[in-house]
mmCIF file of C-alpha atoms in Angstrom:
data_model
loop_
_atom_site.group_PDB
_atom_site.id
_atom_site.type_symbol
_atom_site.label_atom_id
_atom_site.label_comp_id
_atom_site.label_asym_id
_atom_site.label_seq_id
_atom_site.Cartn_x
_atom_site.Cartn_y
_atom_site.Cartn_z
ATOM 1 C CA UNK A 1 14.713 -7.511 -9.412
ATOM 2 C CA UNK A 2 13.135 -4.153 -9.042
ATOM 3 C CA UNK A 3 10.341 -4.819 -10.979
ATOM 4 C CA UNK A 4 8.808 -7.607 -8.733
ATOM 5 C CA UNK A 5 6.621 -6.387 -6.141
ATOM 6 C CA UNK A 6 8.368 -8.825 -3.614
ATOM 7 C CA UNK A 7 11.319 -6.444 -3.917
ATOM 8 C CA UNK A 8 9.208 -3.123 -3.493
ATOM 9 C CA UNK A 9 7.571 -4.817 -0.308
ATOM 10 C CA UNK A 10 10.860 -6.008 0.948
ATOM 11 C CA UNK A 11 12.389 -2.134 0.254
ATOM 12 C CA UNK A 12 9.598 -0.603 2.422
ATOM 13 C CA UNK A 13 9.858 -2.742 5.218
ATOM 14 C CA UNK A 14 13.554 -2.313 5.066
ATOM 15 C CA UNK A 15 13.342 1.597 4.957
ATOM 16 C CA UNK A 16 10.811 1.416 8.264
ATOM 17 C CA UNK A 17 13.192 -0.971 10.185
ATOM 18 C CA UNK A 18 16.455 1.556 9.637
ATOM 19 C CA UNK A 19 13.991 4.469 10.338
ATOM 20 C CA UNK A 20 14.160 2.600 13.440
ATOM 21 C CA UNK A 21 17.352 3.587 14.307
ATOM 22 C CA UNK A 22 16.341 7.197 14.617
ATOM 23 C CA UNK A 23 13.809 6.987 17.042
ATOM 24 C CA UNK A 24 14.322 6.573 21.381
ATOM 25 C CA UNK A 25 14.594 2.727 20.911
ATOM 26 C CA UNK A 26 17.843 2.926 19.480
ATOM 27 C CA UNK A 27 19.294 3.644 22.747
ATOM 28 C CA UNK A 28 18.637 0.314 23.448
ATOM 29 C CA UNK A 29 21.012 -2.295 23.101
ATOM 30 C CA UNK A 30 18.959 -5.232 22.125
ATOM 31 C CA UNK A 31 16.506 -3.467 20.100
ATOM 32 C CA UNK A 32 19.238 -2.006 18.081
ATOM 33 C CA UNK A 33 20.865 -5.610 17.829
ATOM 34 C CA UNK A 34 17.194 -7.174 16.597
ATOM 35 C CA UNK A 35 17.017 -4.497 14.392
ATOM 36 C CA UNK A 36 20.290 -4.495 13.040
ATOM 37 C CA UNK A 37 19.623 -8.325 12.260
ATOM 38 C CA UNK A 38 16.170 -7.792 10.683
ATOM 39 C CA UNK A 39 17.735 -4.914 8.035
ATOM 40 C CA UNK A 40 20.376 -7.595 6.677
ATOM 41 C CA UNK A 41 18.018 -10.508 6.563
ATOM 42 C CA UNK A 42 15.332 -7.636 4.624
ATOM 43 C CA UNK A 43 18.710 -6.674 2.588
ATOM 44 C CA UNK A 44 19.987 -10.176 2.255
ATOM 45 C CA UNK A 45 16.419 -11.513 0.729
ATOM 46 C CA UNK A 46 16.426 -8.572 -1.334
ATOM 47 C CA UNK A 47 19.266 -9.557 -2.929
ATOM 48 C CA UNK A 48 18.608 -13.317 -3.378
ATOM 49 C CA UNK A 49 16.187 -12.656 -5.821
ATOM 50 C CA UNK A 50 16.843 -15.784 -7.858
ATOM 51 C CA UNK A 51 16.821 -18.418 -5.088
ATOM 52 C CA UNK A 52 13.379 -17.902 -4.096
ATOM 53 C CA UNK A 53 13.109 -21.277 -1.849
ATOM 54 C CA UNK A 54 16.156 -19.039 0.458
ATOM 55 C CA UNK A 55 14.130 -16.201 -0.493
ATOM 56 C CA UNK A 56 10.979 -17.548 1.682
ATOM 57 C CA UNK A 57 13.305 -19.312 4.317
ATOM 58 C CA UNK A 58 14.582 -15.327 4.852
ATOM 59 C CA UNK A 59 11.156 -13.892 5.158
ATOM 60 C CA UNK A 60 9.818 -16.413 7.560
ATOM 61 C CA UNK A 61 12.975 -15.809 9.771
ATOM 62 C CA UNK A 62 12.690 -12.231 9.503
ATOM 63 C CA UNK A 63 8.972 -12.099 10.176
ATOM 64 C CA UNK A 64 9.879 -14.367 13.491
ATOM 65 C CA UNK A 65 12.378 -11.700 14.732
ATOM 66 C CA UNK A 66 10.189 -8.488 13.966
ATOM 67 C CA UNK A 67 7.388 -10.445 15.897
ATOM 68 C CA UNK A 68 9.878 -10.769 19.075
ATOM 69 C CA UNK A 69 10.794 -7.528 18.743
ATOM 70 C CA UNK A 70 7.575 -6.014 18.418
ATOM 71 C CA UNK A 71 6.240 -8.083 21.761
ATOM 72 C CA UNK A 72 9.605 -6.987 23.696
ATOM 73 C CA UNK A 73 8.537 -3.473 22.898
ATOM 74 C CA UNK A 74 5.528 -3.298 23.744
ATOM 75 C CA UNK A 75 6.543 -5.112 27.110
ATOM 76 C CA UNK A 76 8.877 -1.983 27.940
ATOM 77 C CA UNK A 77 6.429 0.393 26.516
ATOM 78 C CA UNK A 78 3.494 -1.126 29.096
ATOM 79 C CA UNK A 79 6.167 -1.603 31.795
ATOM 80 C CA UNK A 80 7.865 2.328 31.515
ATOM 81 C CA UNK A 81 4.491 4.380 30.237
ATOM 82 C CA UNK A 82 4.028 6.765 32.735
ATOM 83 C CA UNK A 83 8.286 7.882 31.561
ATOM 84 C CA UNK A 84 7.736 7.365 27.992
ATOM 85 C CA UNK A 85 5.478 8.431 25.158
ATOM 86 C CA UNK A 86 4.405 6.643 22.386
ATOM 87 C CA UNK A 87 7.069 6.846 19.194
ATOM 88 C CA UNK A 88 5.082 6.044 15.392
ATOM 89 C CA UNK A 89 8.270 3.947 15.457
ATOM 90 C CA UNK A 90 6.719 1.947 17.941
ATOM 91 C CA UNK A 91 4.404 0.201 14.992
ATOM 92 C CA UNK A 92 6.699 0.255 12.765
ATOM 93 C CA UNK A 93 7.820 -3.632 13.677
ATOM 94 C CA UNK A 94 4.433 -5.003 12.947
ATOM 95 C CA UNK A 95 4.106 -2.918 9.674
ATOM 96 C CA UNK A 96 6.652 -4.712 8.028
ATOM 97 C CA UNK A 97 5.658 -8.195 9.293
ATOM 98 C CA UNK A 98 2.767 -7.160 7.213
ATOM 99 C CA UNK A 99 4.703 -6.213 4.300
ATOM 100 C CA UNK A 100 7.251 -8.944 4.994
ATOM 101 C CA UNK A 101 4.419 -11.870 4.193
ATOM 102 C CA UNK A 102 2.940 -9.531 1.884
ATOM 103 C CA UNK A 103 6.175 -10.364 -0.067
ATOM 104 C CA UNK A 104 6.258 -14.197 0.730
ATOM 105 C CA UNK A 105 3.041 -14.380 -0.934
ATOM 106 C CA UNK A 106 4.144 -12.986 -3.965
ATOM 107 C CA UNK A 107 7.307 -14.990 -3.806
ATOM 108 C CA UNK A 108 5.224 -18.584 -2.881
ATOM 109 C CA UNK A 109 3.404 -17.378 -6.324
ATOM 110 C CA UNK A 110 6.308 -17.177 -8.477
ATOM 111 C CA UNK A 111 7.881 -19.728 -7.041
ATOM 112 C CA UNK A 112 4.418 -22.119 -8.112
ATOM 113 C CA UNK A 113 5.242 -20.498 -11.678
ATOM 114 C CA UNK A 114 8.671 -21.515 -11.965
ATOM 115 C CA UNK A 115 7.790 -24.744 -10.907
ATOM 116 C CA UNK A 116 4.191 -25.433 -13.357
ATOM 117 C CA UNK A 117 7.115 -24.133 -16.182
ATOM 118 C CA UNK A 118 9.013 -27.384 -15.327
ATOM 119 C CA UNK A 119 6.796 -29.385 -15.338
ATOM 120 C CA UNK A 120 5.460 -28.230 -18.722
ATOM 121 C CA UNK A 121 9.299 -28.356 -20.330
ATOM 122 C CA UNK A 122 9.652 -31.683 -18.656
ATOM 123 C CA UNK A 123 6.235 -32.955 -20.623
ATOM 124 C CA UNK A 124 7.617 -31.988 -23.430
ATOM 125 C CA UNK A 125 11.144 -32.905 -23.515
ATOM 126 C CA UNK A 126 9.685 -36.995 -22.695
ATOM 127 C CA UNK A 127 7.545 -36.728 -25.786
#
């Protein structure tokens, strides 16, 4: 599990979303609520490790929530700038989209693995 770099991408994008949690949106309601729900779906396909199809499922869901959060913050950001200044967490939303299809690359690609190794065991269990 911690040797695939799914997992490491996965980790990191985690570890920015709770980082979240520190910074002025968290006294937000609904930003704390989309992040909340991003960290277990990050945590939740960390841990499915072996059912890679869910695996992909997760990180497509996850990367559609960090994209809607990302565009309601920077709607309250442009809409309250002349109150607020501009948090690094601010970015952090579309760094792990990044890192989140970063990882469902590298999941797509073992899941083509596992998949060429059946058919290869199937050839040879008909001959």
């Amino acid at each position: 599990m911690i040797q695939r770099i799914q997992t490491l991408y996965l980790a990191i994008a985690l570890g920015l979303m709770v980082s979240i949690f520190f910074g002025i949106y968290a006294t937000y309601t609904p930003f704390v609520i989309l992040t909340s729900a991003s960290c277990v779906l990050l945590l939740a396909t960390i841990f499915l490790f072996k059912a890679r199809r869910l695996q992909i499922r997760l990180c497509i869901y996850t990367s559609l929530i960090l994209l809607g959060q990302q565009v309601w913050m920077g709607a309250v950001y442009v809409k309250n700038m002349s109150e607020l200044s501009f948090p690094v967490t601010t970015v952090f939303p579309i760094i792990s989209i990044i890192l989140v299809l970063l990882a469902l690359r590298a999941i797509s690609i073992d899941e083509a693995l596992v998949q060429s190794y059946n058919r290869l065991r199937s050839k040879k269990e008909k001959k």
